[in-house]
Short mmCIF file of C-alpha atoms in Angstrom, two decimals:
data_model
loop_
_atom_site.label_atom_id
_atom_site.label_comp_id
_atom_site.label_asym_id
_atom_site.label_seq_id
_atom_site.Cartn_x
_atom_site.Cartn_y
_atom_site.Cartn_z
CA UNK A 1 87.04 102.86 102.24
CA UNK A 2 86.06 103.88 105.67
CA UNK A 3 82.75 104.28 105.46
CA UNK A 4 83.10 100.56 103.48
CA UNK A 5 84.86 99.18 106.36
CA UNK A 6 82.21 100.22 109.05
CA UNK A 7 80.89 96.56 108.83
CA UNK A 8 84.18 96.16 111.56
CA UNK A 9 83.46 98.97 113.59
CA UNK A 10 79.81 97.98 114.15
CA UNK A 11 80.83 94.26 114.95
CA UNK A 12 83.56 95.82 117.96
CA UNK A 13 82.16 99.02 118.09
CA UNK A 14 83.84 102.34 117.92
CA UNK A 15 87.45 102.19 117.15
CA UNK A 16 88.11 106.29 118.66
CA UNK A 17 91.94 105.93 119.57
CA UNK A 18 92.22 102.07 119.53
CA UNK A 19 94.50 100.24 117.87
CA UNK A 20 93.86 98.07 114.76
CA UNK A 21 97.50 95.80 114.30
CA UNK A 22 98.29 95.07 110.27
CA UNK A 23 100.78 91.83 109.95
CA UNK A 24 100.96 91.16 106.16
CA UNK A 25 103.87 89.79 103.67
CA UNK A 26 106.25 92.03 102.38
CA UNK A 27 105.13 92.13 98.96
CA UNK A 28 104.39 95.58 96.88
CA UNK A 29 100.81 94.42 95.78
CA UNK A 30 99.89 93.54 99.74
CA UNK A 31 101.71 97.07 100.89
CA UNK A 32 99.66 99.01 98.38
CA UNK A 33 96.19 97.50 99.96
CA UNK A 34 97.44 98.11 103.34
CA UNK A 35 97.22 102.11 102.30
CA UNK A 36 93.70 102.09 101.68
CA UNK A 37 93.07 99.85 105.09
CA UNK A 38 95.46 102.32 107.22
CA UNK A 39 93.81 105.54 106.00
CA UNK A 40 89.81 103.55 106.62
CA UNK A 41 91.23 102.90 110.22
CA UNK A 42 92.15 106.92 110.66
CA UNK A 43 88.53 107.57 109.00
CA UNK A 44 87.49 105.39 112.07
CA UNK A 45 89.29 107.27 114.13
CA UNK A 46 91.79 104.22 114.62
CA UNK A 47 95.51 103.87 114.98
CA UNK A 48 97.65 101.26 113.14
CA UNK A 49 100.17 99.37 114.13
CA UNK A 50 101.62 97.59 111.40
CA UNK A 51 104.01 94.63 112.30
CA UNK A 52 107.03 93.13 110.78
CA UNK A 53 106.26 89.80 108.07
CA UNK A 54 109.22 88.82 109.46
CA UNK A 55 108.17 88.56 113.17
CA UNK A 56 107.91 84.81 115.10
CA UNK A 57 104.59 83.88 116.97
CA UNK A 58 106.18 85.59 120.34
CA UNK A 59 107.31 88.66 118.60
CA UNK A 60 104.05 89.44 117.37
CA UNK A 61 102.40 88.72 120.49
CA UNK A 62 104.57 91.18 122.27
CA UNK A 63 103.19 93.94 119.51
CA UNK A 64 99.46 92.40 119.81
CA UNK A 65 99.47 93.18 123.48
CA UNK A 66 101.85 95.53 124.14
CA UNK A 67 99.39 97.71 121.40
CA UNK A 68 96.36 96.78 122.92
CA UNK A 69 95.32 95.49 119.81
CA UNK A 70 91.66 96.13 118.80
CA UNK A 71 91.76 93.72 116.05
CA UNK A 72 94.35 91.61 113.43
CA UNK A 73 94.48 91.91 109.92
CA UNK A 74 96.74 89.87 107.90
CA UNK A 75 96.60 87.37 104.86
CA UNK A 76 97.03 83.78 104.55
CA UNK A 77 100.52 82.99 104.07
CA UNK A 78 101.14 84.43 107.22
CA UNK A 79 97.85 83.39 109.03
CA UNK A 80 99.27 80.33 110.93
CA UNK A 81 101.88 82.92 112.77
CA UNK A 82 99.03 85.36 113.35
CA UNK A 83 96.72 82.61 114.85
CA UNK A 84 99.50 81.14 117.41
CA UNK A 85 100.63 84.68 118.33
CA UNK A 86 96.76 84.97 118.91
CA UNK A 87 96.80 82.02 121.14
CA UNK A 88 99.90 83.03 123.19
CA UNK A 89 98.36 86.36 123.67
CA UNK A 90 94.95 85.17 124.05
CA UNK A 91 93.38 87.57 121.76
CA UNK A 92 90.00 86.47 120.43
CA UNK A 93 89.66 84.65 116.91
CA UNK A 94 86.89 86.48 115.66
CA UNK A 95 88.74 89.94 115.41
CA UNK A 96 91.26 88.44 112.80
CA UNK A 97 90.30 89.85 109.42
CA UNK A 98 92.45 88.65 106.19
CA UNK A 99 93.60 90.99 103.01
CA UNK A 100 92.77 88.59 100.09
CA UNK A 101 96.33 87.95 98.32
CA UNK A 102 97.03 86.20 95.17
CA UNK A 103 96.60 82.79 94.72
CA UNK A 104 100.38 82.67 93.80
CA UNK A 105 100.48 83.64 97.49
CA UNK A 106 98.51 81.17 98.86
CA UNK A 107 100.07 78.04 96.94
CA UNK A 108 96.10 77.84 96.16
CA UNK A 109 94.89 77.03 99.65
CA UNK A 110 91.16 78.99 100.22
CA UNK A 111 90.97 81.44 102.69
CA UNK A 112 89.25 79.51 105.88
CA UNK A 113 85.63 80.21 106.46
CA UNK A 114 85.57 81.33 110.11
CA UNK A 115 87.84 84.33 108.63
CA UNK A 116 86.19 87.29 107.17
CA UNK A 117 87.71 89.09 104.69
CA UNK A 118 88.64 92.89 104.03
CA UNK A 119 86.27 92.73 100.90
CA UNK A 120 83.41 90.79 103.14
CA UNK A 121 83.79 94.00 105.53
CA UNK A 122 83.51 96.11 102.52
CA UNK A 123 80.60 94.28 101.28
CA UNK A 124 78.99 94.55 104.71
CA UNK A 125 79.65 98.24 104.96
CA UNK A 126 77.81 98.89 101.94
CA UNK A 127 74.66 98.11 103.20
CA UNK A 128 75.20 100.27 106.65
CA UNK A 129 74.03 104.11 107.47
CA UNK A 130 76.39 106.45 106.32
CA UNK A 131 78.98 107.13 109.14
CA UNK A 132 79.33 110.41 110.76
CA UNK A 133 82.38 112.47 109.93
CA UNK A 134 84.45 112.34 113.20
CA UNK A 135 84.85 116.20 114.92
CA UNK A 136 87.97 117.06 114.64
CA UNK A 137 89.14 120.41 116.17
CA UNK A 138 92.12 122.51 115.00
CA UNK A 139 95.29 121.11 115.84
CA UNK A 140 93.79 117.32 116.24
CA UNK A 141 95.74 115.78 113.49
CA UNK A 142 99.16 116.51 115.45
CA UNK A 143 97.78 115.54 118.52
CA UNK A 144 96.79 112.29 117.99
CA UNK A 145 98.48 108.73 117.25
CA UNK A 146 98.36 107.94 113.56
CA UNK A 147 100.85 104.74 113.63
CA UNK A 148 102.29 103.12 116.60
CA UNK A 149 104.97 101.57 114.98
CA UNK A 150 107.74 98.83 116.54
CA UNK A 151 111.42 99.24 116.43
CA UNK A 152 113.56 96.10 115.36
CA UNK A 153 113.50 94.73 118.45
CA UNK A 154 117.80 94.38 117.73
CA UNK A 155 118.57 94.04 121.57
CA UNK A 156 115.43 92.35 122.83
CA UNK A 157 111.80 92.72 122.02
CA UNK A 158 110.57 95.74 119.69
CA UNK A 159 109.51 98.93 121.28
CA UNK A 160 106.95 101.00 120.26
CA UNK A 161 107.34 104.68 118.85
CA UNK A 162 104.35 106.48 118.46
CA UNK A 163 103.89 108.86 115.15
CA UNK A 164 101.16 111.24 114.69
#
């Protein structure tokens, strides 16, 4: 999948040791396509930072910027919380991707146009030059950030913890 989900990185360019932030529903269907996306993102040479389904607008803003957040993927039921957390944090628009989900999900609404999709950027991979394995040296795997992940946020806002 990362080499089918290069259609992102050559719309933002490289994503070397940025962060790509994951808000989806908690549902076992949408946390078995978030695999595939997390492991693309490390093919990129990405970090994700997956975020709590339960998190308000300002919670998630926190995460979005206190990440540095390269780009937003998340799905519909939860796209009006991504989009004002966008706003708050005034991260652009046009790097919020959605995971298709069920229409069970989605109470039947369509995904909005000015949204691409993970399958779009799969679609649009397809057609691009093969990437380039990234050069990893011995030792690289335990040196860099995998996940930057948020604690509960219990006593205030979340903090991050960084796993490699």
């Amino acid at each position: 999948m990362g080499q089918d989900i290069s259609g992102l990185q050559c719309e933002h360019g490289t994503f070397q040791k940025q962060n790509v932030e994951t808000f989806m529903a908690n549902r076992p269907f949408i946390q078995i396509d978030t695999l595939p996306l997390s492991w693309a993102t490390h093919q990129l040479g990405g970090i994700v930072s997956p975020a709590n389904a339960a998190y308000s607008a300002p919670e998630l803003k926190h995460q979005l910027v206190d990440s540095q957040a390269k780009a937003l993927f998340t799905c519909a039921p939860l796209l009006s919380t991504a989009l004002e957390a966008a706003s708050l944090a005034g991260f652009p628009k046009d790097r919020i991707y959605l995971l298709e989900v069920p229409a069970e999900l989605t109470g039947g609404a369509s995904i909005p146009a000015q949204y691409k999709t993970v399958s779009q950027l799969i679609e649009a991979g397809r057609s691009l030059p093969k990437l380039e394995r990234l050069n990893w040296g011995p030792g690289d795997g335990a040196r860099r950030t995998a996940f930057l992940c948020y604690s509960s946020g219990t006593s205030g806002l979340p903090v991050c913890v960084y796993h490699n």
